[in-house]
mmCIF file of C-alpha atoms in Angstrom:
data_model
loop_
_atom_site.group_PDB
_atom_site.id
_atom_site.type_symbol
_atom_site.label_atom_id
_atom_site.label_comp_id
_atom_site.label_asym_id
_atom_site.label_seq_id
_atom_site.Cartn_x
_atom_site.Cartn_y
_atom_site.Cartn_z
ATOM 1 C CA MET A 1 -0.250 -0.290 0.017
ATOM 2 C CA ARG A 2 1.289 3.692 -0.706
ATOM 3 C CA PRO A 3 0.771 6.709 1.168
ATOM 4 C CA THR A 4 -2.324 8.269 0.211
ATOM 5 C CA LEU A 5 -2.547 12.007 -0.077
ATOM 6 C CA ARG A 6 -4.832 11.909 3.234
ATOM 7 C CA GLN A 7 -1.878 9.905 5.109
ATOM 8 C CA MET A 8 0.702 12.777 3.953
ATOM 9 C CA GLU A 9 -1.692 15.376 5.265
ATOM 10 C CA TYR A 10 -2.187 13.899 8.609
ATOM 11 C CA ILE A 11 1.769 13.127 8.617
ATOM 12 C CA VAL A 12 2.609 17.052 7.688
ATOM 13 C CA THR A 13 -0.151 18.197 10.007
ATOM 14 C CA ILE A 14 1.515 16.255 13.312
ATOM 15 C CA HIS A 15 4.799 17.687 12.261
ATOM 16 C CA GLN A 16 3.851 20.997 11.870
ATOM 17 C CA LEU A 17 1.848 21.480 15.186
ATOM 18 C CA GLY A 18 3.960 18.888 16.928
ATOM 19 C CA SER A 19 1.193 16.704 18.896
ATOM 20 C CA PHE A 20 -1.352 14.075 17.443
ATOM 21 C CA GLY A 21 -4.037 15.472 19.600
ATOM 22 C CA LEU A 22 -3.795 19.246 17.947
ATOM 23 C CA ALA A 23 -3.392 17.242 14.714
ATOM 24 C CA ALA A 24 -6.537 15.550 15.091
ATOM 25 C CA GLU A 25 -8.719 18.673 16.262
ATOM 26 C CA THR A 26 -7.328 20.646 13.363
ATOM 27 C CA LEU A 27 -8.199 17.968 10.833
ATOM 28 C CA HIS A 28 -11.366 17.083 12.625
ATOM 29 C CA VAL A 29 -10.568 13.338 12.863
ATOM 30 C CA SER A 30 -10.159 11.196 16.301
ATOM 31 C CA GLN A 31 -7.155 10.624 17.584
ATOM 32 C CA PRO A 32 -7.018 6.774 17.454
ATOM 33 C CA SER A 33 -7.945 6.835 13.557
ATOM 34 C CA LEU A 34 -5.199 9.857 13.016
ATOM 35 C CA SER A 35 -2.871 7.333 15.179
ATOM 36 C CA ASN A 36 -3.812 4.224 13.202
ATOM 37 C CA GLN A 37 -3.209 5.874 9.401
ATOM 38 C CA VAL A 38 0.056 7.055 10.438
ATOM 39 C CA ALA A 39 1.136 3.721 12.032
ATOM 40 C CA ALA A 40 -0.213 1.977 8.723
ATOM 41 C CA VAL A 41 2.312 4.286 6.682
ATOM 42 C CA GLU A 42 5.275 3.316 8.983
ATOM 43 C CA THR A 43 4.480 -0.514 8.876
ATOM 44 C CA ASP A 44 4.188 -0.218 5.081
ATOM 45 C CA LEU A 45 7.440 1.983 4.418
ATOM 46 C CA GLY A 46 9.428 0.216 7.539
ATOM 47 C CA VAL A 47 10.347 3.118 9.244
ATOM 48 C CA ARG A 48 9.588 5.165 12.123
ATOM 49 C CA LEU A 49 8.450 8.426 11.494
ATOM 50 C CA PHE A 50 7.792 9.952 14.956
ATOM 51 C CA ASP A 51 9.013 9.798 18.333
ATOM 52 C CA ARG A 52 6.074 9.659 20.597
ATOM 53 C CA GLY A 53 6.760 11.470 24.393
ATOM 54 C CA ARG A 54 5.332 13.156 27.086
ATOM 55 C CA ALA A 55 6.292 16.450 25.444
ATOM 56 C CA GLY A 56 4.407 15.793 22.480
ATOM 57 C CA ALA A 57 5.492 13.934 18.838
ATOM 58 C CA ARG A 58 9.057 14.629 17.719
ATOM 59 C CA THR A 59 9.894 13.991 14.017
ATOM 60 C CA THR A 60 12.507 11.653 13.287
ATOM 61 C CA ALA A 61 15.078 12.002 10.581
ATOM 62 C CA ARG A 62 13.344 9.307 8.266
ATOM 63 C CA GLY A 63 10.090 11.394 8.996
ATOM 64 C CA LEU A 64 11.303 14.764 8.018
ATOM 65 C CA GLU A 65 12.382 13.190 4.780
ATOM 66 C CA PHE A 66 8.938 11.965 4.365
ATOM 67 C CA VAL A 67 7.156 15.499 5.154
ATOM 68 C CA THR A 68 9.637 17.269 3.149
ATOM 69 C CA ARG A 69 8.784 15.408 -0.082
ATOM 70 C CA ALA A 70 4.984 14.956 0.941
ATOM 71 C CA ARG A 71 4.811 19.088 1.161
ATOM 72 C CA ARG A 72 6.047 19.080 -2.423
ATOM 73 C CA ILE A 73 3.365 16.444 -3.463
ATOM 74 C CA LEU A 74 0.538 18.389 -1.599
ATOM 75 C CA SER A 75 1.282 21.347 -3.279
ATOM 76 C CA GLU A 76 1.677 20.224 -6.702
ATOM 77 C CA VAL A 77 -1.624 18.263 -6.091
ATOM 78 C CA GLU A 78 -3.187 21.911 -4.756
ATOM 79 C CA ALA A 79 -1.598 23.507 -8.094
ATOM 80 C CA LEU A 80 -3.271 20.635 -10.212
ATOM 81 C CA ARG A 81 -6.555 21.380 -8.784
ATOM 82 C CA GLY A 82 -6.253 25.020 -8.789
ATOM 83 C CA SER A 83 -5.108 24.557 -12.261
ATOM 84 C CA MET A 84 -8.193 22.794 -13.684
ATOM 85 C CA LEU A 85 -10.592 25.202 -11.963
ATOM 86 C CA SER A 86 -8.811 28.321 -13.189
ATOM 87 C CA ASP A 87 -9.816 29.927 -16.555
ATOM 88 C CA LEU A 88 -6.487 32.144 -16.471
ATOM 89 C CA PRO A 89 -3.313 31.309 -18.444
ATOM 90 C CA PHE A 90 -1.225 28.715 -17.050
ATOM 91 C CA GLY A 91 -3.803 27.601 -14.558
ATOM 92 C CA GLY A 92 -3.218 30.994 -12.591
ATOM 93 C CA ARG A 93 0.490 30.485 -11.840
ATOM 94 C CA LEU A 94 3.297 30.690 -14.649
ATOM 95 C CA ARG A 95 6.597 29.260 -13.443
ATOM 96 C CA LEU A 96 8.888 30.779 -15.984
ATOM 97 C CA GLY A 97 12.541 29.728 -16.143
ATOM 98 C CA VAL A 98 15.179 32.616 -17.808
ATOM 99 C CA LEU A 99 18.974 32.682 -18.344
ATOM 100 C CA PRO A 100 20.416 35.122 -15.817
ATOM 101 C CA SER A 101 21.797 37.138 -18.849
ATOM 102 C CA ILE A 102 18.252 37.791 -20.118
ATOM 103 C CA GLY A 103 15.994 38.248 -16.949
ATOM 104 C CA PRO A 104 17.152 41.603 -15.316
ATOM 105 C CA TYR A 105 16.883 43.476 -18.364
ATOM 106 C CA LEU A 106 14.198 41.999 -20.279
ATOM 107 C CA LEU A 107 11.409 40.691 -17.743
ATOM 108 C CA PRO A 108 10.788 44.285 -15.690
ATOM 109 C CA GLN A 109 9.077 45.846 -18.884
ATOM 110 C CA ALA A 110 7.295 42.525 -19.869
ATOM 111 C CA MET A 111 5.986 41.711 -16.394
ATOM 112 C CA LYS A 112 4.456 45.340 -16.315
ATOM 113 C CA ALA A 113 2.682 44.622 -19.547
ATOM 114 C CA LEU A 114 1.944 40.989 -18.492
ATOM 115 C CA HIS A 115 0.165 42.184 -15.251
ATOM 116 C CA ALA A 116 -1.793 44.843 -17.284
ATOM 117 C CA ALA A 117 -2.849 42.271 -19.717
ATOM 118 C CA GLU A 118 -3.507 39.339 -16.844
ATOM 119 C CA PRO A 119 -3.560 40.802 -13.597
ATOM 120 C CA ASN A 120 -4.401 37.757 -11.261
ATOM 121 C CA LEU A 121 -1.924 35.437 -13.132
ATOM 122 C CA ARG A 122 1.075 34.603 -10.550
ATOM 123 C CA VAL A 123 4.392 34.549 -12.043
ATOM 124 C CA ILE A 124 7.424 32.708 -10.682
ATOM 125 C CA VAL A 125 10.660 33.741 -12.081
ATOM 126 C CA ARG A 126 13.881 31.927 -11.883
ATOM 127 C CA GLU A 127 17.044 32.006 -13.360
ATOM 128 C CA GLU A 128 18.978 29.215 -14.472
ATOM 129 C CA ASN A 129 21.834 28.143 -16.904
ATOM 130 C CA THR A 130 20.841 26.685 -20.120
ATOM 131 C CA LEU A 131 21.308 22.968 -19.017
ATOM 132 C CA SER A 132 19.238 23.704 -15.876
ATOM 133 C CA LEU A 133 16.478 25.519 -18.080
ATOM 134 C CA ASP A 134 16.056 22.241 -20.167
ATOM 135 C CA GLU A 135 16.083 20.136 -17.366
ATOM 136 C CA GLY A 136 13.139 22.123 -16.063
ATOM 137 C CA ILE A 137 10.864 22.387 -18.732
ATOM 138 C CA ARG A 138 11.179 18.317 -19.649
ATOM 139 C CA ASN A 139 10.441 17.462 -15.888
ATOM 140 C CA GLY A 140 7.390 20.126 -15.547
ATOM 141 C CA ARG A 141 9.455 22.511 -13.027
ATOM 142 C CA PHE A 142 8.762 25.075 -15.699
ATOM 143 C CA ASP A 143 5.669 26.128 -17.481
ATOM 144 C CA ALA A 144 7.410 28.107 -19.967
ATOM 145 C CA ILE A 145 11.567 29.327 -20.311
ATOM 146 C CA ILE A 146 13.067 31.931 -22.125
ATOM 147 C CA SER A 147 16.548 30.607 -23.894
ATOM 148 C CA THR A 148 18.211 29.376 -26.729
ATOM 149 C CA PRO A 149 15.920 27.393 -29.074
ATOM 150 C CA GLU A 150 18.597 24.816 -30.253
ATOM 151 C CA ASP A 151 19.158 23.907 -26.895
ATOM 152 C CA HIS A 152 15.692 22.442 -26.358
ATOM 153 C CA PRO A 153 14.441 20.382 -28.914
ATOM 154 C CA ASN A 154 11.292 19.177 -28.794
ATOM 155 C CA THR A 155 9.419 22.213 -27.144
ATOM 156 C CA PHE A 156 6.985 24.403 -28.696
ATOM 157 C CA GLN A 157 9.060 27.990 -29.577
ATOM 158 C CA HIS A 158 8.233 31.229 -30.065
ATOM 159 C CA HIS A 159 11.111 33.626 -31.719
ATOM 160 C CA LEU A 160 11.743 36.752 -29.845
ATOM 161 C CA PHE A 161 15.031 38.196 -30.922
ATOM 162 C CA VAL A 162 18.504 38.140 -31.756
ATOM 163 C CA GLU A 163 21.064 39.248 -29.281
ATOM 164 C CA PRO A 164 24.627 40.349 -31.009
ATOM 165 C CA LEU A 165 28.013 39.894 -28.819
ATOM 166 C CA TRP A 166 30.583 42.597 -27.428
ATOM 167 C CA VAL A 167 34.090 42.312 -26.295
ATOM 168 C CA ALA A 168 35.252 43.419 -23.120
ATOM 169 C CA VAL A 169 39.019 44.420 -22.774
ATOM 170 C CA ALA A 170 41.269 45.934 -20.085
ATOM 171 C CA GLN A 171 41.841 49.560 -20.530
ATOM 172 C CA ASP A 172 45.652 49.004 -21.714
ATOM 173 C CA HIS A 173 44.541 46.074 -23.954
ATOM 174 C CA PRO A 174 45.974 46.979 -27.778
ATOM 175 C CA LEU A 175 42.436 46.488 -28.818
ATOM 176 C CA ALA A 176 40.924 49.243 -26.287
ATOM 177 C CA GLY A 177 41.077 52.132 -28.688
ATOM 178 C CA ARG A 178 39.033 49.837 -31.689
ATOM 179 C CA SER A 179 35.389 51.135 -32.785
ATOM 180 C CA GLN A 180 34.507 47.478 -33.195
ATOM 181 C CA VAL A 181 36.491 44.041 -33.182
ATOM 182 C CA VAL A 182 36.626 41.680 -36.013
ATOM 183 C CA ALA A 183 37.876 38.319 -36.359
ATOM 184 C CA ALA A 184 41.305 38.896 -37.402
ATOM 185 C CA ASP A 185 41.603 41.206 -34.109
ATOM 186 C CA LEU A 186 41.148 37.609 -32.198
ATOM 187 C CA ALA A 187 43.525 35.669 -33.619
ATOM 188 C CA GLY A 188 46.012 34.354 -30.716
ATOM 189 C CA GLN A 189 44.027 35.892 -28.124
ATOM 190 C CA ARG A 190 42.432 34.248 -25.138
ATOM 191 C CA LEU A 191 38.510 34.336 -24.741
ATOM 192 C CA LEU A 192 36.674 34.390 -21.525
ATOM 193 C CA THR A 193 33.182 32.968 -21.163
ATOM 194 C CA LEU A 194 30.741 31.349 -18.707
ATOM 195 C CA ASP A 195 30.741 27.713 -18.038
ATOM 196 C CA THR A 196 29.997 25.027 -20.561
ATOM 197 C CA GLY A 197 26.459 24.441 -18.898
ATOM 198 C CA HIS A 198 25.551 28.042 -20.885
ATOM 199 C CA ARG A 199 24.759 28.042 -24.749
ATOM 200 C CA LEU A 200 27.053 31.309 -24.474
ATOM 201 C CA ALA A 201 30.220 29.078 -24.016
ATOM 202 C CA ARG A 202 29.575 27.208 -27.402
ATOM 203 C CA ILE A 203 29.096 29.965 -29.021
ATOM 204 C CA VAL A 204 32.293 31.617 -27.918
ATOM 205 C CA TYR A 205 34.019 28.081 -28.721
ATOM 206 C CA GLY A 206 32.599 28.559 -32.214
ATOM 207 C CA ILE A 207 33.981 32.135 -32.364
ATOM 208 C CA ALA A 208 37.643 31.146 -30.968
ATOM 209 C CA GLY A 209 37.743 28.140 -33.589
ATOM 210 C CA ALA A 210 36.897 30.447 -36.596
ATOM 211 C CA SER A 211 39.287 33.440 -35.621
ATOM 212 C CA GLY A 212 42.165 31.414 -34.427
ATOM 213 C CA ALA A 213 41.634 32.708 -30.680
ATOM 214 C CA MET A 214 41.342 29.990 -27.893
ATOM 215 C CA VAL A 215 39.022 29.794 -24.871
ATOM 216 C CA SER A 216 40.549 29.999 -21.570
ATOM 217 C CA ASN A 217 40.703 26.707 -19.975
ATOM 218 C CA ASP A 218 41.872 28.650 -16.655
ATOM 219 C CA TYR A 219 38.804 30.119 -15.838
ATOM 220 C CA GLU A 220 35.306 29.590 -16.540
ATOM 221 C CA GLY A 221 32.807 32.727 -15.458
ATOM 222 C CA THR A 222 29.838 31.766 -13.152
ATOM 223 C CA SER A 223 28.476 35.100 -13.981
ATOM 224 C CA LEU A 224 28.874 37.893 -16.720
ATOM 225 C CA ASP A 225 30.363 40.496 -14.032
ATOM 226 C CA SER A 226 33.308 37.798 -13.427
ATOM 227 C CA ILE A 227 34.193 37.868 -16.745
ATOM 228 C CA VAL A 228 33.960 41.355 -16.853
ATOM 229 C CA LEU A 229 36.472 41.348 -13.851
ATOM 230 C CA MET A 230 38.756 38.770 -15.490
ATOM 231 C CA ALA A 231 39.118 40.853 -18.618
ATOM 232 C CA ALA A 232 39.760 44.139 -16.233
ATOM 233 C CA THR A 233 42.889 42.248 -15.155
ATOM 234 C CA GLY A 234 44.272 41.298 -18.389
ATOM 235 C CA ALA A 235 43.077 37.902 -18.227
ATOM 236 C CA GLY A 236 41.906 37.763 -21.513
ATOM 237 C CA ILE A 237 38.854 38.983 -23.655
ATOM 238 C CA GLY A 238 35.340 38.688 -22.193
ATOM 239 C CA ILE A 239 32.927 37.716 -24.707
ATOM 240 C CA LEU A 240 29.507 39.388 -23.554
ATOM 241 C CA PRO A 241 25.697 39.290 -24.667
ATOM 242 C CA ASP A 242 24.356 42.754 -25.978
ATOM 243 C CA LEU A 243 21.832 43.644 -22.931
ATOM 244 C CA PHE A 244 24.243 43.046 -20.290
ATOM 245 C CA THR A 245 26.970 44.896 -22.178
ATOM 246 C CA ARG A 246 24.622 47.881 -22.935
ATOM 247 C CA ARG A 247 22.640 48.103 -19.609
ATOM 248 C CA GLN A 248 25.864 47.404 -17.404
ATOM 249 C CA GLY A 249 29.168 47.044 -19.435
ATOM 250 C CA ILE A 250 29.470 50.296 -20.801
ATOM 251 C CA HIS A 251 29.271 51.882 -17.401
ATOM 252 C CA ARG A 252 32.442 50.104 -15.968
ATOM 253 C CA ASN A 253 35.447 52.082 -15.807
ATOM 254 C CA GLU A 254 37.823 49.139 -15.492
ATOM 255 C CA VAL A 255 36.995 47.887 -18.940
ATOM 256 C CA ARG A 256 36.396 48.941 -22.613
ATOM 257 C CA VAL A 257 33.997 47.238 -24.335
ATOM 258 C CA MET A 258 33.328 46.982 -28.257
ATOM 259 C CA PRO A 259 30.840 45.221 -30.556
ATOM 260 C CA LEU A 260 31.830 42.051 -32.330
ATOM 261 C CA ALA A 261 31.842 42.275 -35.708
ATOM 262 C CA ILE A 262 32.111 38.647 -37.014
ATOM 263 C CA PRO A 263 29.139 36.540 -38.701
ATOM 264 C CA GLY A 264 27.515 34.386 -36.298
ATOM 265 C CA ALA A 265 28.470 36.346 -33.313
ATOM 266 C CA ASP A 266 25.153 36.562 -31.822
ATOM 267 C CA ARG A 267 22.267 34.300 -30.040
ATOM 268 C CA THR A 268 18.703 33.810 -30.722
ATOM 269 C CA ILE A 269 16.369 34.194 -27.815
ATOM 270 C CA SER A 270 12.957 32.725 -27.797
ATOM 271 C CA ILE A 271 10.297 31.575 -25.412
ATOM 272 C CA LEU A 272 9.417 27.770 -25.205
ATOM 273 C CA VAL A 273 6.673 25.459 -23.399
ATOM 274 C CA PRO A 274 6.354 21.618 -23.620
ATOM 275 C CA ASN A 275 5.580 20.403 -26.942
ATOM 276 C CA ASP A 276 2.391 18.144 -25.714
ATOM 277 C CA ASN A 277 1.121 21.090 -24.089
ATOM 278 C CA PRO A 278 1.706 24.456 -26.191
ATOM 279 C CA GLU A 279 -0.700 26.637 -23.783
ATOM 280 C CA HIS A 280 -2.570 29.172 -25.843
ATOM 281 C CA PHE A 281 -1.507 32.318 -23.990
ATOM 282 C CA SER A 282 2.062 31.325 -25.052
ATOM 283 C CA GLY A 283 1.443 33.486 -28.010
ATOM 284 C CA ALA A 284 0.246 36.510 -26.352
ATOM 285 C CA LEU A 285 3.376 36.091 -24.029
ATOM 286 C CA ALA A 286 5.340 36.186 -26.611
ATOM 287 C CA THR A 287 4.111 39.281 -28.361
ATOM 288 C CA ILE A 288 4.506 41.000 -25.044
ATOM 289 C CA LEU A 289 8.289 40.029 -24.588
ATOM 290 C CA ARG A 290 8.752 41.209 -28.183
ATOM 291 C CA ARG A 291 7.531 44.666 -27.656
ATOM 292 C CA ALA A 292 9.973 44.776 -24.635
ATOM 293 C CA ALA A 293 12.504 43.812 -26.820
ATOM 294 C CA GLU A 294 11.770 46.328 -29.280
ATOM 295 C CA ALA A 295 12.187 49.008 -26.782
ATOM 296 C CA LEU A 296 15.606 47.570 -25.554
ATOM 297 C CA GLU A 297 16.618 47.979 -29.430
ATOM 298 C CA LEU A 298 16.973 44.614 -30.413
ATOM 299 C CA GLU A 299 16.649 43.021 -33.260
ATOM 300 C CA VAL A 300 12.755 41.462 -33.425
ATOM 301 C CA ASN A 301 12.072 39.742 -36.872
ATOM 302 C CA ALA A 302 9.474 41.561 -38.659
ATOM 303 C CA ALA A 303 7.122 38.356 -39.690
ATOM 304 C CA GLU A 304 7.125 37.783 -36.006
ATOM 305 C CA ARG A 305 6.730 41.082 -35.009
ATOM 306 C CA ALA A 306 3.494 41.049 -36.687
ATOM 307 C CA ARG A 307 1.840 38.095 -34.873
#
């Protein structure tokens, strides 16, 4: 026999209140019935969930693990129920995953417009790298993600914009006075990028191969700020996406930033939803995000803009 949802609720409530008696009162069941249900779960699983004493019920280590997982299950069941009863997009709760290099710059304006369109829609945003976003959209942790489309096959995709790349160099670097950087300028240079969990790293490896540069194996950045700091020390040339560079990089005194004028030195950004559940509102959400991208002077395809 597997623990039922009711049994999970009993055990979580006992843990919260620290007492079988108080839990029985709260749940409107008799204490013997509550104790029998807990005992049945303990027997079935072969573990002890509570130590009972004069001071009440103390949750054991295995009991804490059970409670943690049971809370997650009960929360998902409640979310499922709410989704089925709600007429709001995404069942009233949008769990949105986004690349850290996109979220802080694109989302503020977009979320304001989204709230105006759907004031009762609750949006939960998490910033994660490409690999984690892909895992999240596949296992149901996210309802939608904003990421690079080539990294998430078998998803329903709405193109948003194309984001060019820039370089960041120390103030005394030989390239610091250029108006832009071309492939020949990178020959023999050391490039700095994020760790390989990000699509940006793979783009930078492609740029290195095409220009005769090398990617630093001494350092993989955990954030774009860390890449700027490494570039400022002369450790190499940082490769940065456009949104971050125009919002932050150009204001950094320790580096000079310049556009990277190399074919393919850009990345495409899309909003993606599960292929087996292409939420009808995702198209409207994509339109809101494209308008925010246009306001930030990003390249939005004319055909997509018209949607």
